[in-house]
């Protein structure tokens, strides 16, 4: 049995400096690593790449603190917008302390969050317009399995003597909203940045499974998708997932029952088509639905306005529902 | 190419429960965990690609890997770092309090008896030696290519040997692990010792054990809930404060003798004290895929921090750059993301003094000249290392 852990705000007994790690839930499951021929010279090149980007990105990696918890975040704009994890900010409009790379303390207001994917935002207070910040990799689809990546963060909380902690690894899996890498993470890393070798942000640390190679990051896809909503302090709870058409169901995967509708969003295409909580999803058109990631991918591939036939089971009876995919909503809070 | 292996996926409810564990004056938040079903994990060994990339280094460095294991057999306790063709080696002292009960493996032939030379508690190092057969030098393979130690800067790749868990009856085969220098070089101050017990919080006057932390010295020594402590190292303990003070001021790695009352019986237990910080990190006994942490994880004057996925039993072994230059000796596995190494130049003064005292020539580290100011000049070894054979 493997276990999953949230890279939660770890309870930081500030006096004693002890550590503990907290909790977990979903996100994708490991896939295979693409085996590519790499040589010692390649590794030396990666080393040079990493060392060249470090001075550029390190100043933008911050610690977020709230009560006894500590987590990480990264500044992405000159006016102090911070990307982090939703389980770090917890709710919009909250005040949190930030420790900057140089040890100075600043204050943020938390902005919106996407609890479906764990994407979160916060805004540094004040009028400063020259915050150190990192660039985002705009094309999330370019992130490749097998690509080198660099994780940074403050595992265990801020330690002035230690500074920010670096880990190098490779992307092991890329799903609709997430990345898995073998950059080892632990409590306090939550919300910290995952970079490519050019120093562009490609993900935000979210959670870990017990295995050392099972480190989960939120990809930038849900950030880009919900950018305005998140900046405006909105709370996103359900996505059809992906950037394609919108269905409006939250699903839950169960080993014995398969994929089941957990919640149907009001006024969504799914509601109009007659979906109900508890419906088991069997087939989309002619494709058997394997699991939630597979289902997400199938929906994502279809544009808004597409007509789908979904074979479901309700109360022991199979039936087919026709649904017209809509446009993704900005928020459903 | 299909990029992923299709796997059954399991999704969990969005709930977590925070709970607070009172421990040693600070509170540690922990949370509810969800059990998950079939999850295919990558084996904790190098993939074929990494294997291939590291092959030139592995060919040079792995033949010199040796380790200590119990004389009666069992799993490796620590790796060793050879320092002289006379058979002298260094390893992590606190992992081998009873060195004479161990044997050295990894060389051809039978396991070798080891002889204790000296210990340095500050550095957590022990110097020991094996008797070599006439004409034998286990170091011929390893010392020659070792280059002067360079300073490893943040982001520099590092490799170190590891001894994977043996599969079946075959002896374990050493491998190289790859990682980077992941934080600033610094001192790790000690927060004192602990053995992993908590007392009944309501009664200050009884010295009765309330809980025992999993993976702790107390657990390993067989202490039980309800045991009462009567004396520590011959001193009677009257209350909880006495015990906590006595244990806390004991440097991690040392042994204490506890006199215990269990029912009508009185027992004596020798228990090795662990780092207090390590107990706090691991209070819930969760392991996060570490393979455990070292008994002593702090109290070092200077360490190099790296992210190599090593086990506590890989401590005591050498740490190299991608060019095969020795940069240090692995000294503590601290948590999922942290391993510490003693920089070569940090242990050189002690080693030089020992070499004089015990009459050997330091070959492996003798040339480990500090190169702080300038980056190391490319060495012939660097060129060899870079071109795959």
XYZ file of C-alpha atoms in Angstrom:
722
model
C 0.000 0.000 0.000
C 1.324 3.402 -0.911
C 0.157 6.523 0.778
C -0.461 10.031 -0.380
C 0.428 13.122 1.550
C -0.393 16.728 1.123
C 2.737 18.808 1.204
C 0.773 20.814 3.613
C 1.664 23.737 5.641
C 3.705 21.967 8.149
C 3.128 22.820 11.723
C 6.242 24.731 12.521
C 6.977 24.875 16.207
C 8.890 28.063 15.659
C 10.768 27.821 18.925
C 11.783 24.208 18.638
C 12.198 24.082 14.884
C 10.650 20.653 14.601
C 8.763 19.416 11.630
C 5.785 17.389 10.682
C 3.964 16.899 7.494
C 0.328 16.871 6.742
C -2.284 15.268 4.631
C -3.488 14.210 1.252
C -5.920 13.574 -1.526
C -6.122 12.968 -5.272
C -4.035 13.982 -8.276
C -2.592 11.697 -10.855
C -0.828 8.435 -10.517
C 2.685 7.715 -11.695
C 3.364 6.733 -15.244
C 6.486 5.509 -16.887
C 9.634 7.453 -17.582
C 10.606 7.739 -21.169
C 14.031 6.209 -21.449
C 16.256 8.457 -23.506
C 19.918 7.965 -24.100
C 21.739 10.369 -21.820
C 25.466 10.619 -21.292
C 27.713 12.039 -18.630
C 28.277 15.008 -20.926
C 24.497 15.598 -20.988
C 24.456 15.656 -17.212
C 27.285 18.163 -17.211
C 25.275 20.315 -19.568
C 22.247 20.102 -17.293
C 24.492 21.111 -14.399
C 25.604 24.218 -16.293
C 21.999 25.044 -17.203
C 20.813 24.734 -13.619
C 23.668 26.776 -12.221
C 23.108 29.507 -14.787
C 19.402 29.903 -14.000
C 19.681 29.758 -10.198
C 20.642 33.374 -9.549
C 17.766 34.540 -11.778
C 14.982 32.544 -10.149
C 16.038 32.154 -6.504
C 15.072 35.686 -5.388
C 11.465 35.066 -6.470
C 10.965 31.947 -4.321
C 9.219 32.869 -1.066
C 7.929 31.333 2.148
C 4.231 31.735 3.032
C 3.298 31.550 6.685
C 0.022 31.308 8.460
C -0.253 30.643 12.170
C 1.846 27.517 12.745
C 2.078 26.545 9.119
C 4.709 27.229 6.535
C 4.659 26.698 2.783
C 6.237 28.109 -0.368
C 5.271 30.293 -3.306
C 6.791 32.094 -6.275
C 6.475 35.696 -7.485
C 5.494 35.900 -11.159
C 5.010 39.611 -11.836
C 6.816 42.872 -11.056
C 3.802 44.039 -9.029
C 4.019 41.037 -6.724
C 1.536 38.395 -7.882
C 2.359 35.058 -6.254
C 1.416 31.598 -7.506
C 1.034 28.942 -4.854
C -1.239 26.008 -3.951
C -4.916 26.375 -3.016
C -4.399 24.272 0.097
C -1.870 26.856 1.219
C -4.072 29.944 0.846
C -7.262 28.093 1.834
C -9.556 31.046 1.180
C -9.548 34.420 -0.600
C -8.922 37.655 1.273
C -6.768 36.194 4.002
C -3.642 37.883 5.315
C -0.458 35.814 5.300
C 3.146 36.640 6.082
C 5.784 36.114 3.450
C 9.487 35.619 3.990
C 11.450 36.791 0.975
C 14.682 35.209 -0.236
C 16.726 37.847 1.621
C 14.945 37.094 4.897
C 12.781 40.227 4.864
C 9.147 39.782 5.819
C 6.244 41.090 3.718
C 2.481 40.628 3.760
C 0.165 39.148 1.147
C -3.560 39.006 0.657
C -4.707 35.661 -0.644
C -6.618 35.798 -3.943
C -8.754 33.151 -5.608
C -8.254 29.425 -5.528
C -9.136 26.396 -7.581
C -9.828 23.556 -5.211
C -10.343 21.132 -8.076
C -6.709 21.363 -9.138
C -5.122 22.989 -6.049
C -4.090 26.165 -7.907
C -3.892 29.274 -5.718
C -2.819 32.922 -5.925
C -1.802 35.666 -3.536
C -0.876 39.339 -3.942
C 1.960 41.097 -2.137
C 0.665 44.253 -0.485
C 2.109 47.703 -1.147
C 3.049 49.761 -4.157
C 6.291 48.111 -5.081
C 6.559 47.481 -8.828
C 9.984 45.887 -9.028
C 9.549 42.530 -7.297
C 11.959 39.841 -8.426
C 9.844 37.477 -10.525
C 10.091 34.493 -12.818
C 8.736 33.974 -16.333
C 5.970 31.439 -17.019
C 6.176 28.842 -19.742
C 3.146 29.882 -21.781
C 2.655 26.706 -23.731
C 1.829 24.097 -21.131
C 1.593 21.438 -23.820
C 5.321 21.761 -24.463
C 6.219 20.123 -21.173
C 7.535 16.699 -22.118
C 7.800 13.484 -20.190
C 11.508 12.912 -19.625
C 12.300 16.631 -19.593
C 14.702 17.881 -16.926
C 13.149 20.055 -14.246
C 14.215 21.937 -11.144
C 12.156 22.124 -7.956
C 12.721 24.876 -5.416
C 11.084 25.629 -2.106
C 11.477 25.806 1.629
C 10.942 22.268 2.985
C 10.535 22.456 6.744
C 10.144 26.228 6.630
C 12.502 29.169 6.291
C 16.085 28.543 7.336
C 18.316 31.543 6.845
C 21.556 29.549 6.949
C 20.272 26.980 4.508
C 18.402 29.199 2.085
C 16.119 27.907 -0.624
C 16.439 24.181 -1.336
C 17.045 22.932 -4.853
C 16.206 19.571 -6.363
C 16.810 18.402 -9.910
C 14.894 15.645 -11.643
C 12.761 14.802 -14.623
C 9.110 15.085 -15.530
C 7.670 11.579 -15.214
C 4.085 12.279 -16.159
C 2.024 15.080 -17.632
C -1.744 14.973 -17.158
C -4.532 17.484 -17.787
C -3.803 19.588 -14.718
C -0.742 18.079 -13.156
C 2.850 16.990 -13.454
C 4.691 14.255 -11.660
C 8.451 14.484 -11.202
C 11.206 12.751 -9.297
C 12.289 16.040 -7.705
C 11.825 14.979 -4.070
C 9.458 17.216 -2.111
C 8.316 17.334 1.467
C 6.249 19.360 3.928
C 6.788 23.097 3.492
C 7.445 22.753 -0.255
C 3.728 23.150 -1.021
C 3.168 26.027 -3.413
C 6.825 26.171 -4.434
C 7.921 26.406 -8.077
C 8.937 23.761 -10.599
C 11.088 25.204 -13.395
C 12.386 24.046 -16.723
C 16.126 24.375 -17.345
C 15.674 27.835 -18.790
C 14.206 29.035 -15.531
C 10.627 29.242 -16.781
C 7.919 28.205 -14.356
C 6.166 24.970 -15.383
C 4.452 23.866 -12.166
C 3.594 24.446 -8.505
C 4.258 21.792 -5.842
C 1.090 20.197 -4.545
C 1.497 16.844 -2.883
C 3.505 13.696 -2.525
C 2.938 10.008 -2.372
C 5.172 7.975 -0.168
C 7.543 6.973 -2.961
C 10.484 9.271 -3.500
C 9.689 9.566 -7.194
C 6.027 10.380 -6.509
C 6.022 14.148 -6.302
C 2.992 15.942 -7.718
C 2.858 19.455 -9.099
C -0.023 21.535 -10.453
C 0.762 22.368 -14.075
C 0.205 25.924 -15.266
C -2.836 24.839 -17.318
C -5.377 25.434 -14.524
C -3.718 28.750 -13.669
C -4.001 30.017 -17.239
C -7.538 28.674 -17.552
C -8.753 30.379 -14.402
C -6.356 33.339 -14.362
C -8.884 36.190 -14.237
C -11.172 34.384 -11.798
C -8.286 33.592 -9.503
C -6.955 37.155 -9.661
C -10.425 38.470 -8.822
C -10.643 36.273 -5.736
C -13.033 33.676 -7.171
C -13.247 30.113 -5.939
C -13.331 27.402 -8.594
C -14.564 24.047 -7.354
C -15.386 22.095 -10.479
C -13.886 22.038 -13.923
C -14.861 19.885 -16.798
C -11.070 19.717 -16.709
C -8.861 20.513 -19.624
C -9.140 23.480 -21.926
C -11.767 22.016 -24.234
C -15.503 21.829 -23.842
C -17.323 22.114 -20.552
C -19.560 19.416 -19.144
C -20.119 20.452 -15.531
C -19.735 17.336 -13.427
C -17.433 16.476 -10.578
C -16.525 12.817 -10.645
C -15.213 10.365 -8.145
C -13.243 7.280 -9.044
C -13.882 4.107 -7.111
C -12.073 0.827 -7.546
C -15.198 -1.287 -7.647
C -17.811 1.088 -9.027
C -15.686 2.888 -11.591
C -16.168 6.562 -12.419
C -19.240 8.096 -10.783
C -20.771 11.566 -10.917
C -20.340 13.212 -7.544
C -21.863 16.590 -8.237
C -23.678 18.211 -11.155
C -23.100 21.942 -11.513
C -26.255 24.068 -11.639
C -27.130 25.345 -15.141
C -24.330 23.317 -16.675
C -24.593 21.320 -19.898
C -24.572 18.187 -17.730
C -27.591 19.359 -15.740
C -29.462 20.301 -18.895
C -28.719 16.846 -20.285
C -30.214 15.241 -17.181
C -27.132 13.964 -15.352
C -27.596 13.162 -11.676
C -25.193 12.559 -8.846
C -24.517 8.835 -8.568
C -24.620 8.159 -12.307
C -21.895 5.748 -13.340
C -20.074 6.855 -16.486
C -19.489 3.930 -18.817
C -18.807 5.107 -22.375
C -18.280 8.356 -24.201
C -19.508 7.783 -27.728
C -17.820 4.468 -28.512
C -14.941 4.775 -26.050
C -14.964 2.889 -22.753
C -14.153 5.262 -19.919
C -11.181 3.946 -17.953
C -10.847 6.436 -15.147
C -11.122 10.132 -14.316
C -7.927 11.179 -16.054
C -8.958 9.341 -19.170
C -12.426 10.907 -19.018
C -10.914 14.366 -18.538
C -8.753 13.850 -21.559
C -11.703 12.723 -23.678
C -13.706 15.821 -22.736
C -10.723 18.092 -23.199
C -10.265 16.844 -26.738
C -13.777 17.988 -27.716
C -14.519 21.641 -28.374
C -17.472 23.564 -26.910
C -20.580 22.981 -29.024
C -19.792 19.320 -29.664
C -22.609 16.843 -29.124
C -21.601 13.821 -27.058
C -23.358 10.592 -26.241
C -22.634 9.357 -22.781
C -23.606 5.843 -21.760
C -24.391 5.773 -18.067
C -25.814 3.447 -15.453
C -28.410 4.736 -13.007
C -30.150 2.486 -10.502
C -29.022 -0.656 -12.280
C -30.334 0.524 -15.666
C -28.102 1.599 -18.520
C -29.110 4.567 -20.607
C -27.596 7.063 -23.015
C -27.639 10.814 -22.395
C -26.916 13.359 -25.105
C -25.070 16.414 -23.994
C -24.055 19.586 -25.808
C -20.663 20.707 -24.504
C -20.606 24.299 -23.336
C -17.931 26.893 -22.798
C -15.912 26.659 -19.654
C -17.215 28.919 -16.905
C -15.041 31.504 -15.253
C -16.158 30.431 -11.824
C -18.956 28.608 -10.134
C -18.586 29.967 -6.643
C 4.841 6.036 -28.343
C 2.422 5.765 -25.509
C 3.743 8.082 -22.868
C 1.988 6.592 -19.882
C 1.212 3.180 -18.611
C -2.526 2.968 -18.187
C -3.261 2.352 -14.531
C -6.334 2.109 -12.408
C -6.789 5.544 -10.912
C -8.241 6.387 -7.589
C -9.629 9.693 -6.642
C -10.296 10.784 -3.134
C -12.626 13.068 -1.349
C -11.473 16.557 -0.620
C -11.136 16.149 3.065
C -8.320 16.330 5.455
C -8.279 16.416 9.172
C -5.664 18.360 10.988
C -4.544 17.146 14.298
C -1.992 18.367 16.717
C 0.543 16.132 18.317
C 2.145 17.543 21.420
C 5.767 16.659 21.354
C 8.784 17.982 23.157
C 7.428 21.458 23.696
C 6.369 22.114 20.129
C 3.302 21.030 18.306
C 3.481 19.190 15.071
C 0.498 19.166 12.790
C -0.245 15.963 11.109
C -3.225 14.940 9.079
C -5.399 12.137 8.113
C -4.164 9.994 5.324
C -6.038 8.175 2.668
C -5.126 4.645 1.841
C -4.788 4.143 -1.858
C -5.080 1.127 -4.040
C -2.837 -0.244 -6.756
C -0.189 2.266 -7.416
C 2.627 1.344 -9.647
C 5.787 2.982 -8.453
C 9.103 3.272 -10.174
C 11.675 0.964 -8.699
C 14.038 2.898 -6.466
C 16.982 2.310 -8.695
C 18.475 4.043 -11.657
C 16.668 3.833 -14.954
C 18.464 2.433 -17.952
C 19.245 5.915 -19.230
C 20.865 7.068 -15.999
C 22.670 3.760 -15.725
C 24.162 4.298 -19.133
C 25.198 7.863 -18.403
C 26.875 6.886 -15.149
C 28.581 3.784 -16.532
C 32.061 5.357 -16.958
C 31.945 6.622 -13.368
C 30.521 3.387 -12.025
C 33.304 1.368 -13.649
C 35.868 3.463 -11.792
C 34.183 3.971 -8.440
C 32.088 0.915 -7.637
C 34.856 -1.701 -7.318
C 36.115 0.127 -4.220
C 32.774 0.080 -2.409
C 32.815 -1.841 0.884
C 30.431 -1.963 3.808
C 30.052 -3.195 7.360
C 27.454 -5.755 8.339
C 26.827 -7.819 11.471
C 29.237 -10.745 11.930
C 26.292 -13.100 12.272
C 24.976 -11.855 8.938
C 22.243 -9.393 8.108
C 21.824 -6.132 6.265
C 24.581 -3.581 5.720
C 24.943 -1.057 8.541
C 27.164 1.558 6.863
C 29.423 2.034 3.853
C 33.092 2.873 4.350
C 35.474 5.375 2.757
C 38.986 4.019 2.197
C 41.748 6.415 3.155
C 44.945 4.389 2.849
C 46.365 1.293 1.112
C 47.144 -0.019 4.607
C 43.480 -0.966 4.988
C 42.396 2.046 7.048
C 38.938 3.439 6.440
C 36.498 5.994 7.815
C 32.797 5.643 8.469
C 29.937 7.208 10.463
C 30.675 6.572 14.117
C 27.204 6.754 15.660
C 25.887 3.990 13.394
C 28.555 1.557 14.611
C 28.744 1.811 18.436
C 29.850 -1.835 18.595
C 32.285 -1.957 15.725
C 33.897 -5.192 16.912
C 30.656 -7.051 16.227
C 30.761 -6.083 12.549
C 32.563 -7.481 9.518
C 33.673 -5.739 6.361
C 32.196 -6.931 3.071
C 32.680 -5.933 -0.535
C 36.253 -7.219 -0.965
C 36.976 -10.557 -2.585
C 36.979 -13.485 -0.180
C 35.476 -13.920 3.269
C 34.107 -11.050 5.360
C 36.978 -9.311 7.212
C 37.357 -8.581 10.900
C 37.655 -4.890 11.683
C 39.815 -3.204 14.276
C 38.815 0.088 15.918
C 41.488 2.793 15.818
C 39.852 6.035 16.951
C 36.595 7.950 17.153
C 35.844 11.655 16.755
C 32.507 12.450 18.319
C 32.353 15.985 16.942
C 32.625 14.895 13.325
C 30.783 11.612 14.040
C 33.658 9.724 12.424
C 35.378 6.494 13.286
C 38.726 5.304 11.949
C 39.141 1.542 11.674
C 41.216 -0.927 9.708
C 41.180 -4.416 8.286
C 44.102 -6.831 8.137
C 45.162 -7.180 4.540
C 46.603 -10.330 3.094
C 50.178 -10.137 1.804
C 50.290 -8.179 -1.417
C 46.645 -7.155 -1.192
C 45.512 -3.587 -1.583
C 41.802 -3.018 -1.790
C 42.493 0.526 -2.802
C 44.399 -0.057 -5.980
C 41.135 0.318 -7.808
C 39.841 3.315 -5.993
C 42.573 5.602 -4.797
C 44.398 6.128 -8.029
C 41.590 7.907 -9.898
C 40.512 9.998 -6.931
C 41.221 13.590 -7.661
C 41.678 16.554 -5.369
C 38.392 17.510 -3.839
C 36.703 20.456 -5.418
C 34.207 22.699 -3.748
C 30.787 21.690 -4.854
C 28.586 24.695 -5.550
C 24.790 24.890 -5.463
C 23.340 22.917 -8.359
C 26.466 20.845 -9.015
C 25.779 17.185 -9.769
C 27.059 14.634 -7.282
C 27.253 10.847 -7.264
C 27.625 8.447 -4.358
C 27.517 4.697 -3.952
C 24.480 3.061 -2.436
C 23.817 -0.499 -1.426
C 20.312 -1.454 -2.537
C 18.323 -3.942 -0.517
C 19.517 -7.388 -1.570
C 17.115 -9.353 -3.727
C 16.763 -12.965 -2.665
C 19.913 -14.681 -1.500
C 22.313 -12.763 -3.724
C 24.690 -10.345 -2.018
C 23.794 -6.683 -2.635
C 25.378 -5.027 -5.651
C 26.528 -1.434 -5.127
C 25.134 1.231 -7.480
C 25.712 4.932 -7.973
C 23.066 7.504 -7.099
C 22.802 10.892 -8.721
C 21.726 14.229 -7.233
C 22.722 17.838 -6.731
C 24.143 20.135 -4.090
C 20.804 21.466 -2.914
C 21.479 24.169 -0.320
C 24.152 26.347 1.257
C 27.060 24.725 3.048
C 26.602 25.395 6.758
C 26.695 24.225 10.362
C 23.847 22.068 11.675
C 23.410 22.834 15.345
C 22.232 20.133 17.690
C 18.962 20.314 19.571
C 20.170 17.626 21.941
C 19.313 13.992 22.378
C 16.072 12.026 22.614
C 15.131 8.369 22.774
C 11.550 8.699 21.537
C 9.298 8.441 24.573
C 6.640 10.735 26.011
C 5.385 10.774 29.565
C 1.943 11.028 31.033
C 1.359 14.802 30.814
C -0.972 14.923 33.811
C 1.394 13.610 36.436
C 4.739 15.356 36.600
C 5.916 13.130 39.421
C 5.682 9.747 37.820
C 8.320 8.754 35.325
C 6.057 6.384 33.481
C 6.167 6.030 29.713
C 2.985 7.085 27.966
C 3.892 6.664 24.294
C 6.806 5.342 22.273
C 7.570 6.921 18.928
C 7.828 4.411 16.068
C 11.311 4.030 14.592
C 12.995 5.344 17.757
C 15.805 4.078 19.982
C 13.251 3.378 22.724
C 11.190 1.256 20.376
C 14.229 -0.677 19.208
C 15.358 -1.257 22.778
C 11.980 -2.777 23.576
C 10.667 -0.173 26.022
C 6.934 -0.379 26.558
C 4.095 1.902 27.512
C 3.711 1.716 31.280
C 7.406 1.099 32.006
C 8.700 3.337 34.794
C 12.180 4.793 34.616
C 14.142 4.522 37.857
C 17.663 5.601 36.939
C 19.683 6.870 33.985
C 23.365 5.890 33.908
C 23.301 5.106 37.591
C 21.655 8.374 38.648
C 18.236 8.020 40.215
C 15.567 10.016 38.387
C 12.800 11.484 40.512
C 10.617 13.136 37.900
C 10.094 13.637 34.180
C 12.249 16.748 34.117
C 15.217 14.732 35.392
C 14.927 12.264 32.528
C 14.344 14.872 29.843
C 17.322 16.971 30.988
C 19.593 13.947 31.266
C 18.712 12.622 27.810
C 18.624 16.010 26.130
C 22.166 16.913 27.185
C 23.566 13.582 25.964
C 25.167 13.993 22.540
C 23.252 11.959 19.945
C 25.038 8.694 19.242
C 26.085 7.985 22.855
C 24.590 5.171 24.861
C 22.817 5.578 28.187
C 21.888 2.829 30.594
C 18.300 2.942 31.819
C 17.026 1.142 34.901
C 13.381 0.327 34.317
C 10.591 -1.137 36.394
C 8.088 -3.231 34.471
C 5.499 -4.727 36.805
C 7.505 -6.425 39.541
C 10.614 -6.720 37.423
C 13.603 -4.406 37.202
C 15.372 -4.292 33.838
C 18.548 -2.654 32.566
C 18.561 -1.386 28.982
C 21.395 0.276 27.093
C 19.875 2.736 24.660
C 21.664 4.821 22.049
C 20.453 8.410 22.074
C 19.207 9.861 18.760
C 19.013 13.465 17.546
C 16.037 15.221 19.089
C 15.252 16.968 15.798
C 15.018 13.592 14.064
C 12.372 12.453 16.562
C 10.310 15.544 15.870
C 10.541 15.087 12.125
C 9.390 11.558 12.352
C 7.032 11.608 15.322
C 4.277 9.803 13.489
C 6.666 7.149 12.251
C 5.888 8.035 8.654
C 8.671 7.399 6.274
C 7.848 9.174 3.006
C 9.863 6.712 1.007
C 13.102 7.500 2.720
C 14.197 4.130 3.914
C 14.507 5.823 7.283
C 16.747 8.555 8.650
C 20.045 8.404 10.482
C 20.180 8.177 14.260
C 22.280 11.307 14.432
C 21.283 14.063 11.995
C 22.723 17.193 13.610
C 25.539 18.686 15.627
C 27.891 19.113 12.649
C 30.270 22.046 12.304
C 29.926 22.114 8.518
C 27.953 20.062 6.020
C 27.255 19.901 2.339
C 23.527 19.346 1.708
C 22.451 17.223 -1.241
C 19.351 15.459 -2.534
C 20.795 12.039 -3.393
C 18.260 9.356 -2.521
C 20.434 7.478 -0.051
C 19.553 5.245 2.880
C 20.960 5.615 6.406
C 23.043 2.513 5.651
C 24.706 4.380 2.770
C 26.251 6.857 5.214
C 29.996 6.681 5.790
C 30.581 6.259 2.057
C 32.261 8.715 -0.297
C 30.656 11.517 -2.341
C 31.973 12.521 -5.757
C 31.490 15.112 -8.474
C 30.537 14.040 -12.008
C 34.257 14.193 -12.750
C 34.897 11.550 -10.098
C 36.467 14.014 -7.662
C 35.967 13.229 -4.005
C 34.094 16.072 -2.297
C 33.150 14.519 1.006
C 31.872 11.681 3.121
C 28.142 11.113 3.573
C 27.377 11.651 7.229
C 23.588 11.823 7.765
C 20.328 11.026 6.064
C 18.084 13.693 7.566
C 14.727 13.482 5.769
C 13.065 12.776 2.433
C 14.855 15.624 0.679
C 18.015 16.000 2.731
C 21.317 14.182 3.029
C 24.388 15.716 4.646
C 28.033 15.109 3.796
C 31.178 16.237 5.626
C 33.198 18.252 3.119
C 36.566 16.572 2.507
C 38.485 19.589 3.770
C 36.454 19.563 6.996
C 37.660 16.110 7.946
C 41.197 16.419 6.594
C 42.777 17.902 9.775
C 41.429 15.057 11.914
C 42.420 12.475 9.331
C 45.947 13.875 9.046
C 46.361 13.702 12.825
C 45.113 10.115 12.818
C 47.466 9.199 9.982
C 50.372 10.370 12.098
C 49.109 8.618 15.223
C 48.378 5.288 13.563
C 51.236 5.345 11.104
C 49.595 5.279 7.712
C 49.774 7.421 4.636
C 46.566 9.060 3.548
C 46.144 8.290 -0.082
C 42.548 8.947 -0.851
C 42.210 12.295 0.817
C 45.822 13.349 1.112
C 45.499 15.489 -1.930
C 42.138 16.876 -0.955
C 43.347 20.432 -0.976
C 40.748 23.065 -0.278
C 39.919 24.928 -3.450
C 37.631 27.534 -2.045
C 38.571 30.633 -3.940
C 38.811 29.441 -7.509
C 36.783 26.954 -9.433
C 38.738 23.747 -9.944
C 40.826 23.556 -13.063
C 39.635 20.859 -15.440
C 41.546 17.728 -14.556
C 42.513 14.847 -16.827
C 39.930 12.814 -14.948
C 37.252 15.285 -15.936
C 38.036 14.692 -19.554
C 37.984 10.941 -19.113
C 34.770 11.093 -17.153
C 33.031 13.165 -19.775
C 33.649 10.868 -22.672
C 31.758 7.627 -22.496
C 33.883 4.619 -23.122
